[in-house]
Amino acid sequence: MNDRLAHLEDEADILRSEIRNKNDLALKDALTGVYNRAGYDERTKELYARWQRTGAALSIVFVDCNKFKEINDTYGHTAGDLVLVKVSDVLQGRARASDIVCRYGGDEFVILLPDTHIQGAEVFARSACDEVLNAGFNDSGKPLDVSISCGVTELITGDTLESAIGRADEAMYQAKKMDGVKVSVVK
């Protein structure tokens, strides 16, 4: 009886692991390994509810890869994929365990930074821009001009998640017009 129980417990552990792995596949972007939109939707609901309940700071960084279409058209989709992977690696490397990094659209990422005021989110964005600029992207030894633009905002009273994302997205478009490190902060 004990052997049978032990065997059933082992099978249950294997099934739980398989469920976790399949759930991860459903919530993660296959190329970059960061959350996809489904994962974003699931995780942001938790963070938004926490923000509403506690009033703790919650900032958003909206990231766009500059000249991404040009990279795809000139060097091919494989080079574009490498850019996306490297940018997501930079963003994940800068993020804390509590932060949410998501591939929001084709070449756009959103990072939610709980317990972070707008000044801290700006520091995150500037350091990510610097790191991407200095990452040394190349295609078979030919340097690629890769940079990102970041829009930064913090949730404020009366915000919905959508209104804050819209503000960060708008700030990102302002950042695209800048030279050098492209970070625009909107309160």
JSON list of C-alpha atoms in Angstrom, two decimals:
[
{"chain": "A", "resi": 1, "resn": "MET", "atom": "CA", "xyz": [0.00, 0.00, 0.00]},
{"chain": "A", "resi": 2, "resn": "ASN", "atom": "CA", "xyz": [2.86, 2.41, 0.89]},
{"chain": "A", "resi": 3, "resn": "ASP", "atom": "CA", "xyz": [4.61, 1.64, -2.41]},
{"chain": "A", "resi": 4, "resn": "ARG", "atom": "CA", "xyz": [1.41, 2.34, -4.34]},
{"chain": "A", "resi": 5, "resn": "LEU", "atom": "CA", "xyz": [0.89, 5.64, -2.46]},
{"chain": "A", "resi": 6, "resn": "ALA", "atom": "CA", "xyz": [4.50, 6.70, -3.13]},
{"chain": "A", "resi": 7, "resn": "HIS", "atom": "CA", "xyz": [4.06, 5.88, -6.82]},
{"chain": "A", "resi": 8, "resn": "LEU", "atom": "CA", "xyz": [0.85, 7.94, -7.02]},
{"chain": "A", "resi": 9, "resn": "GLU", "atom": "CA", "xyz": [2.55, 10.87, -5.28]},
{"chain": "A", "resi": 10, "resn": "ASP", "atom": "CA", "xyz": [5.42, 10.71, -7.80]},
{"chain": "A", "resi": 11, "resn": "GLU", "atom": "CA", "xyz": [2.92, 10.69, -10.69]},
{"chain": "A", "resi": 12, "resn": "ALA", "atom": "CA", "xyz": [1.09, 13.67, -9.16]},
{"chain": "A", "resi": 13, "resn": "ASP", "atom": "CA", "xyz": [4.38, 15.59, -8.89]},
{"chain": "A", "resi": 14, "resn": "ILE", "atom": "CA", "xyz": [5.16, 14.88, -12.55]},
{"chain": "A", "resi": 15, "resn": "LEU", "atom": "CA", "xyz": [1.68, 16.03, -13.62]},
{"chain": "A", "resi": 16, "resn": "ARG", "atom": "CA", "xyz": [1.97, 19.23, -11.54]},
{"chain": "A", "resi": 17, "resn": "SER", "atom": "CA", "xyz": [5.32, 19.97, -13.19]},
{"chain": "A", "resi": 18, "resn": "GLU", "atom": "CA", "xyz": [3.85, 19.40, -16.66]},
{"chain": "A", "resi": 19, "resn": "ILE", "atom": "CA", "xyz": [0.96, 21.74, -15.87]},
{"chain": "A", "resi": 20, "resn": "ARG", "atom": "CA", "xyz": [3.39, 24.43, -14.67]},
{"chain": "A", "resi": 21, "resn": "ASN", "atom": "CA", "xyz": [5.48, 24.04, -17.83]},
{"chain": "A", "resi": 22, "resn": "LYS", "atom": "CA", "xyz": [2.43, 24.25, -20.11]},
{"chain": "A", "resi": 23, "resn": "ASN", "atom": "CA", "xyz": [1.14, 27.28, -18.20]},
{"chain": "A", "resi": 24, "resn": "ASP", "atom": "CA", "xyz": [4.55, 28.94, -18.66]},
{"chain": "A", "resi": 25, "resn": "LEU", "atom": "CA", "xyz": [4.41, 28.19, -22.39]},
{"chain": "A", "resi": 26, "resn": "ALA", "atom": "CA", "xyz": [0.97, 29.79, -22.61]},
{"chain": "A", "resi": 27, "resn": "LEU", "atom": "CA", "xyz": [2.10, 32.93, -20.77]},
{"chain": "A", "resi": 28, "resn": "LYS", "atom": "CA", "xyz": [5.61, 33.39, -22.17]},
{"chain": "A", "resi": 29, "resn": "ASP", "atom": "CA", "xyz": [6.78, 34.63, -25.55]},
{"chain": "A", "resi": 30, "resn": "ALA", "atom": "CA", "xyz": [8.48, 31.73, -27.33]},
{"chain": "A", "resi": 31, "resn": "LEU", "atom": "CA", "xyz": [11.23, 33.89, -28.87]},
{"chain": "A", "resi": 32, "resn": "THR", "atom": "CA", "xyz": [12.26, 36.09, -25.95]},
{"chain": "A", "resi": 33, "resn": "GLY", "atom": "CA", "xyz": [11.14, 34.14, -22.89]},
{"chain": "A", "resi": 34, "resn": "VAL", "atom": "CA", "xyz": [9.45, 37.18, -21.34]},
{"chain": "A", "resi": 35, "resn": "TYR", "atom": "CA", "xyz": [5.71, 37.35, -20.71]},
{"chain": "A", "resi": 36, "resn": "ASN", "atom": "CA", "xyz": [3.48, 37.57, -23.76]},
{"chain": "A", "resi": 37, "resn": "ARG", "atom": "CA", "xyz": [0.20, 39.53, -23.80]},
{"chain": "A", "resi": 38, "resn": "ALA", "atom": "CA", "xyz": [-1.67, 36.73, -22.03]},
{"chain": "A", "resi": 39, "resn": "GLY", "atom": "CA", "xyz": [0.99, 36.67, -19.31]},
{"chain": "A", "resi": 40, "resn": "TYR", "atom": "CA", "xyz": [0.91, 40.46, -19.17]},
{"chain": "A", "resi": 41, "resn": "ASP", "atom": "CA", "xyz": [-2.86, 40.48, -18.74]},
{"chain": "A", "resi": 42, "resn": "GLU", "atom": "CA", "xyz": [-2.69, 37.91, -15.95]},
{"chain": "A", "resi": 43, "resn": "ARG", "atom": "CA", "xyz": [0.17, 39.49, -14.00]},
{"chain": "A", "resi": 44, "resn": "THR", "atom": "CA", "xyz": [-0.92, 43.11, -14.40]},
{"chain": "A", "resi": 45, "resn": "LYS", "atom": "CA", "xyz": [-4.33, 42.38, -12.94]},
{"chain": "A", "resi": 46, "resn": "GLU", "atom": "CA", "xyz": [-2.56, 41.29, -9.75]},
{"chain": "A", "resi": 47, "resn": "LEU", "atom": "CA", "xyz": [-0.29, 44.34, -9.65]},
{"chain": "A", "resi": 48, "resn": "TYR", "atom": "CA", "xyz": [-3.10, 46.76, -10.45]},
{"chain": "A", "resi": 49, "resn": "ALA", "atom": "CA", "xyz": [-5.32, 45.28, -7.72]},
{"chain": "A", "resi": 50, "resn": "ARG", "atom": "CA", "xyz": [-2.40, 45.55, -5.28]},
{"chain": "A", "resi": 51, "resn": "TRP", "atom": "CA", "xyz": [-1.82, 49.19, -6.29]},
{"chain": "A", "resi": 52, "resn": "GLN", "atom": "CA", "xyz": [-5.51, 49.99, -5.77]},
{"chain": "A", "resi": 53, "resn": "ARG", "atom": "CA", "xyz": [-5.53, 48.25, -2.39]},
{"chain": "A", "resi": 54, "resn": "THR", "atom": "CA", "xyz": [-2.26, 49.58, -0.96]},
{"chain": "A", "resi": 55, "resn": "GLY", "atom": "CA", "xyz": [-1.47, 52.73, -2.92]},
{"chain": "A", "resi": 56, "resn": "ALA", "atom": "CA", "xyz": [2.15, 51.54, -3.25]},
{"chain": "A", "resi": 57, "resn": "ALA", "atom": "CA", "xyz": [4.02, 53.06, -6.18]},
{"chain": "A", "resi": 58, "resn": "LEU", "atom": "CA", "xyz": [3.66, 51.37, -9.56]},
{"chain": "A", "resi": 59, "resn": "SER", "atom": "CA", "xyz": [5.54, 52.65, -12.60]},
{"chain": "A", "resi": 60, "resn": "ILE", "atom": "CA", "xyz": [5.49, 51.64, -16.24]},
{"chain": "A", "resi": 61, "resn": "VAL", "atom": "CA", "xyz": [8.22, 51.75, -18.88]},
{"chain": "A", "resi": 62, "resn": "PHE", "atom": "CA", "xyz": [7.02, 51.39, -22.48]},
{"chain": "A", "resi": 63, "resn": "VAL", "atom": "CA", "xyz": [9.90, 50.35, -24.78]},
{"chain": "A", "resi": 64, "resn": "ASP", "atom": "CA", "xyz": [10.12, 50.40, -28.57]},
{"chain": "A", "resi": 65, "resn": "CYS", "atom": "CA", "xyz": [13.05, 49.12, -30.65]},
{"chain": "A", "resi": 66, "resn": "ASN", "atom": "CA", "xyz": [14.09, 51.97, -32.96]},
{"chain": "A", "resi": 67, "resn": "LYS", "atom": "CA", "xyz": [14.46, 51.27, -36.70]},
{"chain": "A", "resi": 68, "resn": "PHE", "atom": "CA", "xyz": [13.30, 47.69, -36.19]},
{"chain": "A", "resi": 69, "resn": "LYS", "atom": "CA", "xyz": [11.56, 47.44, -39.58]},
{"chain": "A", "resi": 70, "resn": "GLU", "atom": "CA", "xyz": [14.72, 48.76, -41.23]},
{"chain": "A", "resi": 71, "resn": "ILE", "atom": "CA", "xyz": [16.79, 46.07, -39.47]},
{"chain": "A", "resi": 72, "resn": "ASN", "atom": "CA", "xyz": [14.35, 43.35, -40.61]},
{"chain": "A", "resi": 73, "resn": "ASP", "atom": "CA", "xyz": [14.24, 44.69, -44.18]},
{"chain": "A", "resi": 74, "resn": "THR", "atom": "CA", "xyz": [18.02, 45.18, -44.48]},
{"chain": "A", "resi": 75, "resn": "TYR", "atom": "CA", "xyz": [19.45, 42.24, -42.54]},
{"chain": "A", "resi": 76, "resn": "GLY", "atom": "CA", "xyz": [16.53, 39.79, -42.43]},
{"chain": "A", "resi": 77, "resn": "HIS", "atom": "CA", "xyz": [14.19, 38.48, -39.78]},
{"chain": "A", "resi": 78, "resn": "THR", "atom": "CA", "xyz": [16.88, 36.38, -38.14]},
{"chain": "A", "resi": 79, "resn": "ALA", "atom": "CA", "xyz": [18.80, 39.57, -37.30]},
{"chain": "A", "resi": 80, "resn": "GLY", "atom": "CA", "xyz": [15.54, 41.16, -36.11]},
{"chain": "A", "resi": 81, "resn": "ASP", "atom": "CA", "xyz": [14.90, 38.16, -33.86]},
{"chain": "A", "resi": 82, "resn": "LEU", "atom": "CA", "xyz": [18.39, 38.46, -32.39]},
{"chain": "A", "resi": 83, "resn": "VAL", "atom": "CA", "xyz": [17.74, 42.13, -31.63]},
{"chain": "A", "resi": 84, "resn": "LEU", "atom": "CA", "xyz": [14.48, 41.26, -29.86]},
{"chain": "A", "resi": 85, "resn": "VAL", "atom": "CA", "xyz": [16.17, 38.52, -27.83]},
{"chain": "A", "resi": 86, "resn": "LYS", "atom": "CA", "xyz": [19.06, 40.78, -26.81]},
{"chain": "A", "resi": 87, "resn": "VAL", "atom": "CA", "xyz": [16.77, 43.71, -25.91]},
{"chain": "A", "resi": 88, "resn": "SER", "atom": "CA", "xyz": [14.59, 41.40, -23.82]},
{"chain": "A", "resi": 89, "resn": "ASP", "atom": "CA", "xyz": [17.74, 40.02, -22.14]},
{"chain": "A", "resi": 90, "resn": "VAL", "atom": "CA", "xyz": [18.81, 43.57, -21.25]},
{"chain": "A", "resi": 91, "resn": "LEU", "atom": "CA", "xyz": [15.37, 44.40, -19.86]},
{"chain": "A", "resi": 92, "resn": "GLN", "atom": "CA", "xyz": [15.18, 41.17, -17.85]},
{"chain": "A", "resi": 93, "resn": "GLY", "atom": "CA", "xyz": [18.72, 41.66, -16.61]},
{"chain": "A", "resi": 94, "resn": "ARG", "atom": "CA", "xyz": [17.85, 45.11, -15.27]},
{"chain": "A", "resi": 95, "resn": "ALA", "atom": "CA", "xyz": [14.52, 43.95, -13.77]},
{"chain": "A", "resi": 96, "resn": "ARG", "atom": "CA", "xyz": [14.02, 42.69, -10.23]},
{"chain": "A", "resi": 97, "resn": "ALA", "atom": "CA", "xyz": [12.19, 39.45, -9.49]},
{"chain": "A", "resi": 98, "resn": "SER", "atom": "CA", "xyz": [9.05, 41.45, -8.64]},
{"chain": "A", "resi": 99, "resn": "ASP", "atom": "CA", "xyz": [9.07, 43.39, -11.95]},
{"chain": "A", "resi": 100, "resn": "ILE", "atom": "CA", "xyz": [7.05, 42.28, -14.96]},
{"chain": "A", "resi": 101, "resn": "VAL", "atom": "CA", "xyz": [8.76, 42.31, -18.38]},
{"chain": "A", "resi": 102, "resn": "CYS", "atom": "CA", "xyz": [6.42, 41.68, -21.30]},
{"chain": "A", "resi": 103, "resn": "ARG", "atom": "CA", "xyz": [6.69, 41.60, -25.08]},
{"chain": "A", "resi": 104, "resn": "TYR", "atom": "CA", "xyz": [3.69, 43.81, -25.70]},
{"chain": "A", "resi": 105, "resn": "GLY", "atom": "CA", "xyz": [3.74, 43.80, -29.49]},
{"chain": "A", "resi": 106, "resn": "GLY", "atom": "CA", "xyz": [6.12, 43.03, -32.35]},
{"chain": "A", "resi": 107, "resn": "ASP", "atom": "CA", "xyz": [9.07, 45.15, -31.21]},
{"chain": "A", "resi": 108, "resn": "GLU", "atom": "CA", "xyz": [7.49, 46.74, -28.14]},
{"chain": "A", "resi": 109, "resn": "PHE", "atom": "CA", "xyz": [8.00, 45.78, -24.51]},
{"chain": "A", "resi": 110, "resn": "VAL", "atom": "CA", "xyz": [6.30, 46.91, -21.32]},
{"chain": "A", "resi": 111, "resn": "ILE", "atom": "CA", "xyz": [7.92, 46.75, -17.92]},
{"chain": "A", "resi": 112, "resn": "LEU", "atom": "CA", "xyz": [5.84, 47.16, -14.76]},
{"chain": "A", "resi": 113, "resn": "LEU", "atom": "CA", "xyz": [7.86, 48.21, -11.75]},
{"chain": "A", "resi": 114, "resn": "PRO", "atom": "CA", "xyz": [5.99, 47.70, -8.47]},
{"chain": "A", "resi": 115, "resn": "ASP", "atom": "CA", "xyz": [7.11, 49.71, -5.44]},
{"chain": "A", "resi": 116, "resn": "THR", "atom": "CA", "xyz": [8.96, 52.07, -7.79]},
{"chain": "A", "resi": 117, "resn": "HIS", "atom": "CA", "xyz": [8.30, 55.78, -8.15]},
{"chain": "A", "resi": 118, "resn": "ILE", "atom": "CA", "xyz": [8.72, 57.54, -11.47]},
{"chain": "A", "resi": 119, "resn": "GLN", "atom": "CA", "xyz": [12.30, 58.60, -10.66]},
{"chain": "A", "resi": 120, "resn": "GLY", "atom": "CA", "xyz": [13.35, 54.99, -10.18]},
{"chain": "A", "resi": 121, "resn": "ALA", "atom": "CA", "xyz": [11.57, 53.98, -13.40]},
{"chain": "A", "resi": 122, "resn": "GLU", "atom": "CA", "xyz": [13.45, 56.72, -15.24]},
{"chain": "A", "resi": 123, "resn": "VAL", "atom": "CA", "xyz": [16.76, 55.36, -13.89]},
{"chain": "A", "resi": 124, "resn": "PHE", "atom": "CA", "xyz": [15.74, 51.87, -15.08]},
{"chain": "A", "resi": 125, "resn": "ALA", "atom": "CA", "xyz": [14.86, 53.21, -18.55]},
{"chain": "A", "resi": 126, "resn": "ARG", "atom": "CA", "xyz": [18.03, 55.27, -18.95]},
{"chain": "A", "resi": 127, "resn": "SER", "atom": "CA", "xyz": [20.28, 52.41, -17.91]},
{"chain": "A", "resi": 128, "resn": "ALA", "atom": "CA", "xyz": [18.45, 50.02, -20.27]},
{"chain": "A", "resi": 129, "resn": "CYS", "atom": "CA", "xyz": [18.88, 52.52, -23.15]},
{"chain": "A", "resi": 130, "resn": "ASP", "atom": "CA", "xyz": [22.60, 52.85, -22.39]},
{"chain": "A", "resi": 131, "resn": "GLU", "atom": "CA", "xyz": [23.07, 49.10, -22.20]},
{"chain": "A", "resi": 132, "resn": "VAL", "atom": "CA", "xyz": [21.29, 48.49, -25.53]},
{"chain": "A", "resi": 133, "resn": "LEU", "atom": "CA", "xyz": [23.29, 51.30, -27.20]},
{"chain": "A", "resi": 134, "resn": "ASN", "atom": "CA", "xyz": [26.54, 49.72, -26.00]},
{"chain": "A", "resi": 135, "resn": "ALA", "atom": "CA", "xyz": [25.60, 46.07, -26.58]},
{"chain": "A", "resi": 136, "resn": "GLY", "atom": "CA", "xyz": [27.62, 45.78, -29.80]},
{"chain": "A", "resi": 137, "resn": "PHE", "atom": "CA", "xyz": [24.93, 44.38, -32.10]},
{"chain": "A", "resi": 138, "resn": "ASN", "atom": "CA", "xyz": [26.26, 43.06, -35.39]},
{"chain": "A", "resi": 139, "resn": "ASP", "atom": "CA", "xyz": [25.29, 40.93, -38.34]},
{"chain": "A", "resi": 140, "resn": "SER", "atom": "CA", "xyz": [28.21, 38.74, -39.45]},
{"chain": "A", "resi": 141, "resn": "GLY", "atom": "CA", "xyz": [30.66, 41.35, -38.19]},
{"chain": "A", "resi": 142, "resn": "LYS", "atom": "CA", "xyz": [28.79, 44.35, -39.60]},
{"chain": "A", "resi": 143, "resn": "PRO", "atom": "CA", "xyz": [27.68, 46.72, -36.79]},
{"chain": "A", "resi": 144, "resn": "LEU", "atom": "CA", "xyz": [23.94, 47.29, -36.46]},
{"chain": "A", "resi": 145, "resn": "ASP", "atom": "CA", "xyz": [22.51, 50.60, -35.25]},
{"chain": "A", "resi": 146, "resn": "VAL", "atom": "CA", "xyz": [20.27, 49.34, -32.43]},
{"chain": "A", "resi": 147, "resn": "SER", "atom": "CA", "xyz": [18.65, 51.56, -29.83]},
{"chain": "A", "resi": 148, "resn": "ILE", "atom": "CA", "xyz": [15.42, 51.74, -27.86]},
{"chain": "A", "resi": 149, "resn": "SER", "atom": "CA", "xyz": [13.03, 54.53, -26.94]},
{"chain": "A", "resi": 150, "resn": "CYS", "atom": "CA", "xyz": [11.37, 54.49, -23.53]},
{"chain": "A", "resi": 151, "resn": "GLY", "atom": "CA", "xyz": [8.26, 56.20, -22.22]},
{"chain": "A", "resi": 152, "resn": "VAL", "atom": "CA", "xyz": [7.97, 56.32, -18.44]},
{"chain": "A", "resi": 153, "resn": "THR", "atom": "CA", "xyz": [5.01, 57.03, -16.19]},
{"chain": "A", "resi": 154, "resn": "GLU", "atom": "CA", "xyz": [3.70, 56.23, -12.73]},
{"chain": "A", "resi": 155, "resn": "LEU", "atom": "CA", "xyz": [0.13, 55.32, -11.92]},
{"chain": "A", "resi": 156, "resn": "ILE", "atom": "CA", "xyz": [-1.78, 58.16, -10.28]},
{"chain": "A", "resi": 157, "resn": "THR", "atom": "CA", "xyz": [-5.13, 58.41, -8.55]},
{"chain": "A", "resi": 158, "resn": "GLY", "atom": "CA", "xyz": [-7.96, 57.71, -10.98]},
{"chain": "A", "resi": 159, "resn": "ASP", "atom": "CA", "xyz": [-5.78, 55.78, -13.43]},
{"chain": "A", "resi": 160, "resn": "THR", "atom": "CA", "xyz": [-6.84, 52.58, -15.07]},
{"chain": "A", "resi": 161, "resn": "LEU", "atom": "CA", "xyz": [-4.06, 50.35, -16.28]},
{"chain": "A", "resi": 162, "resn": "GLU", "atom": "CA", "xyz": [-5.06, 51.25, -19.84]},
{"chain": "A", "resi": 163, "resn": "SER", "atom": "CA", "xyz": [-4.83, 55.01, -19.22]},
{"chain": "A", "resi": 164, "resn": "ALA", "atom": "CA", "xyz": [-1.38, 54.64, -17.67]},
{"chain": "A", "resi": 165, "resn": "ILE", "atom": "CA", "xyz": [-0.17, 52.41, -20.53]},
{"chain": "A", "resi": 166, "resn": "GLY", "atom": "CA", "xyz": [-1.53, 54.99, -22.98]},
{"chain": "A", "resi": 167, "resn": "ARG", "atom": "CA", "xyz": [0.44, 57.72, -21.22]},
{"chain": "A", "resi": 168, "resn": "ALA", "atom": "CA", "xyz": [3.64, 55.63, -21.27]},
{"chain": "A", "resi": 169, "resn": "ASP", "atom": "CA", "xyz": [3.08, 54.80, -24.96]},
{"chain": "A", "resi": 170, "resn": "GLU", "atom": "CA", "xyz": [2.63, 58.49, -25.77]},
{"chain": "A", "resi": 171, "resn": "ALA", "atom": "CA", "xyz": [5.81, 59.33, -23.83]},
{"chain": "A", "resi": 172, "resn": "MET", "atom": "CA", "xyz": [7.65, 56.66, -25.82]},
{"chain": "A", "resi": 173, "resn": "TYR", "atom": "CA", "xyz": [6.64, 58.40, -29.07]},
{"chain": "A", "resi": 174, "resn": "GLN", "atom": "CA", "xyz": [8.03, 61.65, -27.63]},
{"chain": "A", "resi": 175, "resn": "ALA", "atom": "CA", "xyz": [11.27, 59.82, -26.79]},
{"chain": "A", "resi": 176, "resn": "LYS", "atom": "CA", "xyz": [11.61, 58.59, -30.40]},
{"chain": "A", "resi": 177, "resn": "LYS", "atom": "CA", "xyz": [12.08, 62.24, -31.45]},
{"chain": "A", "resi": 178, "resn": "MET", "atom": "CA", "xyz": [15.10, 62.67, -29.14]},
{"chain": "A", "resi": 179, "resn": "ASP", "atom": "CA", "xyz": [18.80, 62.15, -29.81]},
{"chain": "A", "resi": 180, "resn": "GLY", "atom": "CA", "xyz": [21.08, 59.90, -27.75]},
{"chain": "A", "resi": 181, "resn": "VAL", "atom": "CA", "xyz": [19.42, 58.19, -24.79]},
{"chain": "A", "resi": 182, "resn": "LYS", "atom": "CA", "xyz": [15.75, 58.32, -25.68]},
{"chain": "A", "resi": 183, "resn": "VAL", "atom": "CA", "xyz": [13.70, 58.49, -22.48]},
{"chain": "A", "resi": 184, "resn": "SER", "atom": "CA", "xyz": [10.61, 60.62, -21.98]},
{"chain": "A", "resi": 185, "resn": "VAL", "atom": "CA", "xyz": [8.91, 60.88, -18.60]},
{"chain": "A", "resi": 186, "resn": "VAL", "atom": "CA", "xyz": [5.22, 61.83, -18.28]},
{"chain": "A", "resi": 187, "resn": "LYS", "atom": "CA", "xyz": [3.41, 62.27, -14.98]}
]
